[in-house]
Short mmCIF file of C-alpha atoms in Angstrom, two decimals:
data_model
loop_
_atom_site.label_atom_id
_atom_site.label_comp_id
_atom_site.label_asym_id
_atom_site.label_seq_id
_atom_site.Cartn_x
_atom_site.Cartn_y
_atom_site.Cartn_z
CA MET A 26 247.16 37.11 -24.74
CA ASP A 27 244.59 34.57 -22.93
CA ARG A 28 245.73 31.35 -21.28
CA SER A 29 245.65 29.45 -24.64
CA GLY A 30 248.14 31.91 -26.24
CA LYS A 31 245.53 33.87 -28.43
CA PRO A 32 245.49 37.79 -28.51
CA VAL A 33 242.43 39.15 -26.70
CA TYR A 34 241.23 42.46 -26.21
CA ALA A 35 242.46 44.23 -22.97
CA GLN A 36 242.27 47.83 -21.68
CA VAL A 37 245.32 49.12 -19.95
CA ALA A 38 245.78 51.78 -17.34
CA VAL A 39 249.02 53.71 -18.19
CA TYR A 40 250.62 56.13 -15.69
CA ASN A 41 253.67 58.38 -16.26
CA THR A 42 255.65 58.32 -13.01
CA LYS A 43 257.48 61.46 -13.87
CA THR A 44 254.79 63.71 -15.40
CA ASN A 45 251.78 62.17 -13.55
CA ASP A 46 249.91 61.95 -16.75
CA PHE A 47 247.34 59.03 -16.84
CA LEU A 48 245.44 57.44 -19.57
CA TYR A 49 243.70 54.25 -20.70
CA ILE A 50 244.72 52.76 -23.84
CA ASP A 51 243.64 49.89 -26.00
CA GLY A 52 246.44 47.17 -25.26
CA ASN A 53 245.77 45.51 -28.60
CA LYS A 54 246.57 48.71 -30.79
CA LYS A 55 249.86 50.61 -31.23
CA THR A 56 249.78 53.82 -29.06
CA SER A 57 252.43 56.92 -29.19
CA LEU A 58 253.74 57.67 -25.82
CA PRO A 59 256.59 60.05 -24.92
CA ASN A 60 259.79 58.24 -23.70
CA GLY A 61 259.67 57.62 -20.08
CA SER A 62 258.94 55.21 -17.12
CA TYR A 63 255.42 53.90 -17.04
CA GLU A 64 253.37 51.82 -14.56
CA LEU A 65 250.84 49.61 -16.28
CA ALA A 66 247.76 47.71 -15.02
CA THR A 67 245.17 45.57 -17.03
CA SER A 68 242.43 43.19 -16.55
CA PHE A 69 240.73 41.14 -19.33
CA VAL A 70 238.53 38.16 -20.08
CA GLY A 71 239.97 35.07 -21.83
CA GLY A 72 238.97 33.78 -25.01
CA ASN A 73 236.53 31.27 -23.40
CA GLY A 74 234.61 34.29 -22.06
CA GLU A 75 235.12 32.88 -18.50
CA ASP A 76 238.51 33.34 -17.25
CA GLY A 77 239.24 36.67 -15.73
CA VAL A 78 242.87 37.88 -15.62
CA VAL A 79 244.58 40.90 -13.81
CA GLY A 80 248.13 42.01 -13.91
CA GLY A 81 250.47 44.86 -13.70
CA HIS A 82 254.11 45.74 -14.55
CA SER A 83 256.50 48.83 -15.10
CA VAL A 84 257.62 49.70 -18.63
CA LYS A 85 260.45 52.07 -19.87
CA VAL A 86 259.41 53.69 -23.24
CA SER A 87 262.31 54.48 -25.72
CA GLY A 88 261.31 54.55 -28.93
CA ALA A 89 259.28 51.55 -30.35
CA THR A 90 258.69 49.51 -27.14
CA THR A 91 256.52 46.26 -27.00
CA THR A 92 255.09 44.71 -23.98
CA THR A 93 252.99 41.72 -23.30
CA PHE A 94 250.52 40.64 -20.60
CA ASP A 95 250.52 36.86 -20.73
CA ALA A 96 247.63 35.28 -19.05
CA ARG A 97 249.69 31.74 -19.36
CA LYS A 98 251.73 32.98 -16.55
CA GLY A 99 248.64 33.77 -14.49
CA ARG A 100 248.20 31.76 -11.25
CA PRO A 101 244.78 31.12 -9.67
CA VAL A 102 243.13 33.56 -7.29
CA LYS A 103 241.19 31.31 -4.80
CA VAL A 104 239.31 33.18 -1.86
CA SER A 105 236.71 31.74 0.36
CA LEU A 106 234.98 32.52 3.60
CA SER A 107 235.07 30.42 6.85
CA PRO A 108 232.59 29.12 7.98
CA GLY A 109 230.92 29.46 4.41
CA PRO A 110 227.27 30.43 4.27
CA GLY A 111 226.00 27.12 2.91
CA SER A 112 224.51 26.07 -0.19
CA GLY A 113 222.04 28.39 -2.50
CA TYR A 114 224.91 31.03 -2.97
CA ASP A 115 226.85 32.07 -6.12
CA HIS A 116 230.39 32.52 -5.17
CA THR A 117 232.50 35.04 -6.86
CA VAL A 118 236.18 36.25 -6.28
CA SER A 119 237.73 39.48 -7.29
CA ALA A 120 241.34 41.08 -7.57
CA ALA A 121 242.72 44.27 -8.36
CA VAL A 122 246.40 45.06 -9.37
CA CYS A 123 247.57 48.49 -8.10
CA ALA A 124 250.56 50.84 -8.22
CA SER A 125 251.51 50.76 -4.49
CA ASP A 126 252.36 54.53 -4.68
CA ASN A 127 248.49 55.04 -4.89
CA GLY A 128 248.90 56.21 -8.56
CA PRO A 129 245.94 55.94 -10.91
CA ALA A 130 247.30 52.53 -12.63
CA THR A 131 244.83 50.23 -11.06
CA MET A 132 242.65 47.53 -12.89
CA SER A 133 240.29 45.12 -11.27
CA MET A 134 238.22 41.95 -12.23
CA SER A 135 235.71 39.66 -10.87
CA ALA A 136 234.78 36.18 -11.92
CA ALA A 137 233.15 32.91 -10.58
CA ALA A 138 235.07 31.00 -7.97
CA GLY A 139 238.02 29.05 -10.07
CA ASP A 140 237.95 31.35 -13.00
CA LEU A 141 240.17 34.35 -11.84
CA TYR A 142 243.80 34.44 -12.35
CA VAL A 143 246.69 36.96 -11.52
CA ILE A 144 249.92 37.42 -13.32
CA PRO A 145 252.69 37.49 -10.69
CA ASN A 146 255.08 40.61 -10.34
CA SER A 147 257.80 40.76 -7.75
CA SER A 148 258.25 44.42 -7.91
CA LYS A 149 257.54 46.24 -4.82
CA ALA A 150 255.71 49.10 -6.71
CA TYR A 151 252.59 46.89 -7.08
CA GLU A 152 250.13 45.33 -4.71
CA LEU A 153 247.21 43.13 -5.03
CA ALA A 154 243.73 43.52 -3.37
CA TYR A 155 241.51 40.33 -3.44
CA GLY A 156 238.14 39.48 -2.09
CA THR A 157 235.18 37.03 -2.42
CA THR A 158 231.33 37.45 -2.22
CA TYR A 159 228.42 35.24 -1.85
CA GLU A 160 225.13 36.17 -3.18
CA PRO A 161 221.90 34.03 -2.57
CA ARG A 162 220.57 32.72 -5.92
CA SER A 163 217.04 33.27 -4.31
CA THR A 164 215.58 36.64 -5.20
CA THR A 165 213.44 36.90 -2.12
CA GLY A 166 215.83 35.82 0.87
CA GLY A 167 219.39 35.30 2.13
CA ASP A 168 222.27 37.46 3.45
CA PHE A 169 225.05 38.89 1.21
CA TRP A 170 228.67 38.40 2.15
CA LEU A 171 231.80 40.34 1.19
CA ALA A 172 235.37 39.93 2.61
CA SER A 173 238.62 41.16 1.52
CA ALA A 174 242.38 41.59 1.98
CA THR A 175 245.55 43.11 0.54
CA HIS A 176 248.88 41.88 -0.38
CA SER A 177 251.65 44.63 -0.42
CA HIS A 178 255.04 44.75 -1.97
CA GLY A 179 254.58 42.87 -5.17
CA VAL A 180 251.90 40.59 -6.72
CA PRO A 181 252.21 37.17 -5.39
CA SER A 182 252.24 33.88 -7.41
CA GLY A 183 248.44 33.39 -6.87
CA VAL A 184 246.33 33.54 -3.92
CA SER A 185 244.73 30.87 -1.58
CA ALA A 186 243.14 32.64 1.24
CA THR A 187 240.28 31.92 3.81
CA LEU A 188 238.84 34.86 5.07
CA ARG A 189 236.97 34.78 8.36
CA LYS A 190 233.30 35.56 9.09
CA SER A 191 234.04 36.76 12.61
CA GLY A 192 235.93 39.53 11.23
CA LEU A 193 233.23 41.16 9.19
CA THR A 194 230.75 43.86 10.20
CA ASN A 195 226.96 43.09 10.01
CA LEU A 196 224.28 45.41 8.46
CA LYS A 197 220.46 44.52 8.96
CA VAL A 198 218.92 46.39 6.19
CA SER A 199 215.32 46.90 5.96
CA ALA A 200 214.33 48.73 2.56
CA ARG A 201 210.87 50.19 2.63
CA SER A 202 208.59 50.92 -0.20
CA GLY A 203 206.24 53.92 -0.56
CA PRO A 204 208.39 57.00 -1.67
CA ASP A 205 209.90 54.45 -4.07
CA SER A 206 208.78 51.06 -5.14
CA GLY A 207 209.55 48.08 -7.71
CA GLN A 208 212.80 46.56 -8.01
CA ALA A 209 215.54 48.44 -6.66
CA ARG A 210 219.47 48.21 -7.00
CA PHE A 211 221.37 48.45 -3.81
CA SER A 212 225.00 49.45 -3.71
CA PHE A 213 227.70 49.13 -0.94
CA ASN A 214 230.83 50.79 -1.58
CA GLY A 215 233.96 50.75 0.43
CA GLU A 216 236.05 53.92 1.03
CA THR A 217 239.86 53.55 1.21
CA THR A 218 241.48 54.52 4.62
CA GLY A 219 245.09 55.08 5.60
CA GLY A 220 246.10 56.11 2.18
CA ASP A 221 245.77 52.44 0.41
CA ALA A 222 243.35 52.89 -2.40
CA CYS A 223 243.59 49.36 -3.72
CA SER A 224 241.18 47.59 -1.64
CA SER A 225 238.18 50.13 -2.88
CA SER A 226 238.35 48.20 -6.10
CA THR A 227 237.38 44.94 -4.43
CA ASP A 228 235.20 46.48 -1.62
CA ILE A 229 232.18 46.78 -3.93
CA LEU A 230 228.64 45.02 -3.68
CA ASP A 231 225.77 45.58 -6.00
CA PHE A 232 222.47 43.36 -6.27
CA GLN A 233 218.80 43.99 -6.89
CA ARG A 234 215.76 43.25 -4.64
CA ASP A 235 211.97 44.04 -4.98
CA LEU A 236 210.83 46.62 -2.44
CA PRO A 237 210.04 46.20 0.30
CA ASP A 238 212.53 43.77 1.62
CA SER A 239 214.75 42.97 4.42
CA PHE A 240 218.10 41.23 4.31
CA GLY A 241 221.70 40.96 6.08
CA VAL A 242 224.82 42.48 4.32
CA HIS A 243 228.11 41.26 6.11
CA LEU A 244 231.20 43.40 4.95
CA GLN A 245 234.66 44.21 5.49
CA PRO A 246 234.99 46.57 8.41
CA GLY A 247 235.49 50.23 7.61
CA GLN A 248 234.13 53.12 5.78
CA TRP A 249 231.08 52.28 3.67
CA GLY A 250 228.53 54.22 1.62
CA VAL A 251 225.18 52.87 0.97
CA GLY A 252 222.73 53.59 -1.83
CA GLN A 253 219.48 52.56 -3.30
CA GLN A 254 218.18 53.15 -6.90
CA SER A 255 214.73 52.44 -8.31
CA HIS A 256 212.54 55.01 -10.00
CA ASP A 257 214.23 57.39 -7.70
CA TYR A 258 217.64 57.43 -5.84
CA ILE A 259 218.91 57.86 -2.26
CA TYR A 260 222.40 57.48 -0.91
CA ASP A 261 224.37 58.85 2.24
CA GLY A 262 227.84 59.64 3.06
CA PHE A 263 230.51 57.23 4.25
CA HIS A 264 229.94 55.72 7.69
CA GLU A 265 232.49 53.65 9.92
CA TYR A 266 231.24 50.23 10.59
CA ALA A 267 233.36 48.06 13.29
CA ALA A 268 234.17 44.42 13.05
CA GLY A 269 231.87 42.10 14.88
CA LYS A 270 229.23 44.72 15.43
CA THR A 271 225.63 44.67 14.15
CA THR A 272 223.96 47.87 12.80
CA SER A 273 220.49 48.13 11.94
CA LEU A 274 219.87 50.16 8.69
CA THR A 275 216.52 51.44 7.37
CA LEU A 276 216.41 52.75 3.68
CA GLY A 277 213.34 54.48 2.28
CA HIS A 278 211.83 56.16 5.34
CA ALA A 279 208.58 57.80 5.15
CA VAL A 280 208.28 61.55 4.06
CA TRP A 281 210.89 62.48 1.87
CA GLY A 282 211.05 66.18 1.98
CA PRO A 283 213.03 69.40 1.92
CA GLY A 284 216.60 68.76 3.43
CA GLY A 285 220.16 69.78 2.96
CA GLN A 286 221.99 72.99 4.20
CA LEU A 287 220.49 76.33 5.14
CA PRO A 288 221.45 79.36 2.59
CA TYR A 289 224.39 81.44 3.41
CA THR A 290 225.78 84.81 2.47
CA TRP A 291 229.00 85.25 0.59
CA TYR A 292 230.15 88.58 -0.42
CA HIS A 293 227.04 90.00 -0.87
CA ARG A 294 225.49 86.97 -2.70
CA LEU A 295 222.94 84.38 -1.34
CA TYR A 296 224.07 80.73 -1.74
CA PHE A 297 221.04 78.57 -1.66
CA GLY A 298 223.17 75.71 -0.17
CA GLY A 299 222.86 71.99 -0.76
CA ASP A 300 219.12 71.88 -1.07
CA ASN A 301 217.22 68.76 -1.67
CA PRO A 302 213.35 68.92 -2.11
CA PHE A 303 213.01 65.00 -1.72
CA ALA A 304 215.54 63.82 0.67
CA ASP A 305 215.15 60.58 2.93
CA PRO A 306 215.34 61.97 6.71
CA GLU A 307 218.46 59.92 6.99
CA PHE A 308 219.79 59.09 3.55
CA THR A 309 219.83 62.77 2.74
CA GLY A 310 221.26 62.32 -0.86
CA GLY A 311 219.23 61.71 -3.84
CA GLY A 312 215.85 62.94 -5.03
CA VAL A 313 216.71 62.93 -8.51
CA LEU A 314 213.20 63.06 -9.96
CA ALA A 315 212.56 66.64 -8.49
CA SER A 316 211.50 69.38 -10.65
CA GLY A 317 209.76 72.63 -9.48
CA THR A 318 210.03 76.35 -8.79
CA VAL A 319 212.06 78.60 -6.65
CA LYS A 320 212.00 82.28 -5.74
CA LEU A 321 213.69 84.80 -3.68
CA THR A 322 212.09 88.03 -2.55
CA HIS A 323 212.94 91.09 -0.61
CA ALA A 324 210.91 94.43 0.34
CA GLY A 325 208.09 93.33 -1.99
CA ARG A 326 210.49 92.51 -5.04
CA THR A 327 211.47 89.30 -6.74
CA LEU A 328 215.24 89.10 -6.83
CA TYR A 329 215.50 85.51 -8.30
CA SER A 330 213.08 82.95 -9.88
CA HIS A 331 213.81 79.85 -11.46
CA LYS A 332 212.18 76.67 -12.79
CA TYR A 333 214.39 73.60 -12.03
CA SER A 334 214.30 69.96 -13.26
CA PRO A 335 216.05 66.51 -12.90
CA SER A 336 218.60 67.62 -15.40
CA GLN A 337 218.95 71.34 -14.14
CA GLY A 338 219.16 71.74 -10.27
CA ILE A 339 218.83 74.52 -8.00
CA ASP A 340 222.41 76.13 -8.34
CA ALA A 341 221.50 79.62 -7.28
CA GLN A 342 223.72 82.43 -6.03
CA PRO A 343 221.82 85.75 -6.74
CA ARG A 344 223.39 88.97 -5.57
CA ILE A 345 221.36 90.45 -2.78
CA PRO A 346 220.98 94.48 -2.32
CA GLY A 347 221.90 94.61 1.32
CA SER A 348 221.10 93.39 4.85
CA GLY A 349 217.53 92.93 5.68
CA TRP A 350 214.73 90.32 5.68
CA TYR A 351 214.49 87.99 2.68
CA THR A 352 212.20 85.06 1.88
CA ILE A 353 212.91 81.93 -0.37
CA THR A 354 209.80 79.83 -1.42
CA GLU A 355 210.34 76.49 -2.99
CA SER A 356 207.98 73.91 -4.47
CA GLY A 357 208.89 70.57 -6.01
CA HIS A 358 207.22 67.52 -7.54
CA ARG A 359 208.46 64.12 -8.27
CA SER A 360 207.09 62.70 -11.67
CA GLY A 361 207.34 59.32 -13.34
CA LEU A 362 206.55 57.38 -10.16
CA PRO A 363 203.91 54.55 -10.09
CA SER A 364 200.43 55.26 -8.94
CA GLY A 365 200.09 55.26 -5.27
CA SER A 366 203.70 56.47 -4.37
CA LEU A 367 204.22 58.57 -1.55
CA SER A 368 206.21 62.07 -0.93
CA THR A 369 205.14 63.15 -4.47
CA SER A 370 205.15 67.14 -3.72
CA SER A 371 206.89 69.16 -1.15
CA SER A 372 207.31 72.82 -0.43
CA LEU A 373 209.57 74.98 1.75
CA SER A 374 209.37 78.60 2.82
CA LEU A 375 212.22 80.35 4.58
CA HIS A 376 211.74 83.76 6.14
CA PHE A 377 215.12 85.02 7.38
CA TYR A 378 217.33 88.00 8.09
CA ALA A 379 220.47 88.03 6.12
CA ASP A 380 223.57 90.30 6.57
CA ALA A 381 224.96 90.81 3.14
CA GLY A 382 228.39 92.10 4.36
CA LYS A 383 229.35 88.99 6.22
CA ASN A 384 229.88 85.52 5.17
CA GLN A 385 227.64 83.48 7.24
CA GLN A 386 224.83 81.06 7.36
CA ILE A 387 221.32 82.18 7.96
CA ARG A 388 219.27 81.38 10.98
CA ASP A 389 216.40 79.05 10.43
CA TYR A 390 215.12 75.38 10.66
CA ILE A 391 214.01 72.82 8.23
CA THR A 392 211.55 70.20 9.62
CA ARG A 393 212.42 66.59 8.89
CA PHE A 394 209.10 64.72 9.57
CA ARG A 395 209.52 61.07 11.02
CA PRO A 396 206.58 59.11 11.49
CA GLU A 397 206.84 56.26 14.31
CA ALA A 398 205.57 52.64 13.93
CA LEU A 399 204.90 52.59 10.35
CA ASN A 400 204.98 49.06 8.44
CA SER A 401 207.50 48.08 5.66
CA ARG A 402 205.21 49.85 3.14
CA ASN A 403 205.17 53.28 5.24
CA GLN A 404 201.71 52.59 6.38
CA ALA A 405 199.63 53.32 9.50
CA ALA A 406 196.66 51.17 10.59
CA ALA A 407 193.17 52.76 9.97
CA GLY A 408 191.99 54.88 12.75
CA SER A 409 195.26 54.82 14.70
CA THR A 410 197.23 57.47 16.09
CA THR A 411 200.65 58.31 14.58
CA THR A 412 203.50 60.06 16.62
CA VAL A 413 205.51 62.30 14.37
CA ASP A 414 208.94 63.38 15.34
CA LEU A 415 209.43 67.02 14.04
CA GLY A 416 213.38 67.00 13.61
CA MET A 417 214.87 70.50 13.60
CA GLN A 418 217.56 70.38 11.01
CA ARG A 419 220.17 73.00 10.85
CA LEU A 420 223.25 71.37 8.78
CA GLY A 421 226.38 73.45 8.64
CA THR A 422 228.32 73.89 5.35
CA ASP A 423 231.57 72.22 6.60
CA ASP A 424 233.40 75.37 5.43
CA GLY A 425 235.08 77.19 8.28
CA THR A 426 235.28 80.53 6.61
CA ILE A 427 231.49 80.53 6.53
CA GLY A 428 230.25 81.65 9.93
CA ARG A 429 227.29 80.02 11.81
CA LEU A 430 224.92 81.78 14.08
CA SER A 431 223.38 80.32 17.22
CA ASP A 432 219.57 79.76 17.20
CA SER A 433 216.73 78.53 19.35
CA VAL A 434 213.26 77.70 18.79
CA LYS A 435 210.39 80.02 20.09
CA SER A 436 207.30 78.12 18.69
CA VAL A 437 206.21 75.24 16.66
CA HIS A 438 202.82 74.65 14.73
CA ALA A 439 201.92 71.63 12.76
CA TRP A 440 198.98 70.42 10.61
CA TYR A 441 197.92 67.44 8.81
CA THR A 442 195.69 66.79 5.65
CA ALA A 443 193.83 63.73 4.38
CA ASP A 444 192.72 65.32 1.22
CA ASN A 445 195.90 66.37 -0.61
CA GLY A 446 195.88 70.03 0.83
CA SER A 447 192.25 70.91 0.47
CA THR A 448 191.87 71.00 4.19
CA TRP A 449 194.31 71.40 6.98
CA HIS A 450 193.74 70.19 10.58
CA ALA A 451 195.80 71.95 13.44
CA LEU A 452 197.92 69.58 15.54
CA THR A 453 199.48 70.19 19.10
CA ALA A 454 203.15 70.19 19.01
CA LYS A 455 204.82 69.13 22.12
CA LEU A 456 208.32 69.51 23.65
CA SER A 457 209.77 66.56 25.82
CA HIS A 458 213.25 65.90 26.65
CA GLY A 459 214.63 68.24 23.89
CA LYS A 460 212.37 66.48 21.09
CA TRP A 461 209.34 68.12 19.54
CA THR A 462 206.48 65.65 18.51
CA THR A 463 202.99 65.69 17.42
CA ALA A 464 200.33 63.11 17.15
CA VAL A 465 198.12 62.47 14.15
CA HIS A 466 194.68 60.87 14.55
CA ASN A 467 194.58 58.81 11.17
CA PRO A 468 191.72 58.63 8.78
CA ALA A 469 190.02 55.29 7.88
CA SER A 470 192.20 55.22 4.67
CA GLY A 471 194.05 57.35 2.11
CA ARG A 472 197.25 59.45 2.61
CA VAL A 473 198.33 61.83 5.17
CA GLY A 474 200.20 65.02 4.25
CA LEU A 475 202.26 67.00 6.95
CA ARG A 476 203.00 70.75 7.64
CA SER A 477 205.07 72.52 10.21
CA THR A 478 205.99 76.07 10.89
CA ILE A 479 209.08 76.86 13.16
CA THR A 480 209.74 80.27 14.54
CA ASP A 481 212.96 81.14 16.17
CA THR A 482 213.66 83.70 18.92
CA HIS A 483 215.21 86.06 16.48
CA GLY A 484 212.06 86.16 14.21
CA ASP A 485 213.07 83.84 11.47
CA SER A 486 210.51 81.43 10.30
CA SER A 487 210.28 78.31 7.95
CA THR A 488 207.22 76.31 6.87
CA THR A 489 207.88 72.55 5.66
CA THR A 490 205.12 70.75 3.67
CA VAL A 491 205.26 67.21 2.39
CA TYR A 492 202.03 65.76 0.50
CA ASN A 493 201.28 62.27 0.67
CA ALA A 494 203.75 61.84 3.40
CA TYR A 495 202.59 58.18 4.56
CA ALA A 496 199.63 55.99 3.81
CA VAL A 497 196.84 54.56 5.76
CA ARG A 498 195.45 51.07 5.22
#
């Protein structure tokens, strides 16, 4: 019931501590449960539509059993940041009640400062995570702040906490446009560490900004995953960010192209690996708009051919007849993007020797193009020269049972096009201090496409192509 004593809708997380069964139930309806001990957690909004309430307690079910979460027993959750970011910010607080044995009985709630309450519980089987966020009201400027903490061994009788800015980690985010555009949703999700999952329910920050944009994000130190979603979607794995440190983070680099892992053999099958035809060079997950074709050939025969779409990916594992030379050819296209978008089409060709009797990754390289000195819209100046780093990607599978072969580069060739592939112009690829680069003499306007062919010392070769890689203004 809410703080006025009236019944309200509440969803309850229910965990059977003996059988490990878990379910969500409607707390306002009768539900049949086997006899036993249960951990419960809930969050709900009061009848005024503003007050948020969280709580948790344990229940032994034996026949007909009734339990109540009474918001009138709730105590305020007050969390602030010191020093505060100043005026012009929306200040919200959040709280999550969790079973301290890391069972799934966890529920959380966010509300405006002054509108969040927690129902106390002295049982050491529960803990409370709480946090505060400050988001600028302006849609064109201002930093974002999130700080959090955890109270273990029971749920306290309210919270009144002041968290320090100096304890946060700082991200300087540059979100570019070109491969994507328009209004984007940015997500920052904390990953639990040390076996305590409760804080992950409060370490969540989501907001929207128009691309391109630059802003600061100040977060609780630890593991964070960052994502951006507009017409398309990019994300990366979790990375560690230390307290008091500042990290520059660029999203939406130029040249979304083929990325992921190289294929590998597994008991006479060829697994295509975690391929992504439109990956950001650094935020390698995403590219959800991709559609296209992929084909595997051997000794003049097509062994596998498939058309994929955003709803049906490239999850191929065809059987291969034996050891020998194989070729994978893949082409991709992103549709549904605004006119003028970059990285609209890509292709990848891998020619490699595969040993069907061994579980191992093939040799080869995938080029990840990285043009330098582009502006926030991934544009180069008309008539300028753009240095392009030719990153040689050979990501492993993270599976110790799949062998990895050593490899080295024999030759690199590169080309560019200013007319969407009608004409390709040869470039000179140079190796300096272990890095391959090339220089593109940009046209007066339009878009530049890029292509690279890498041949290794064993005869394997790969060709990577990205159309509309970057723009010229």
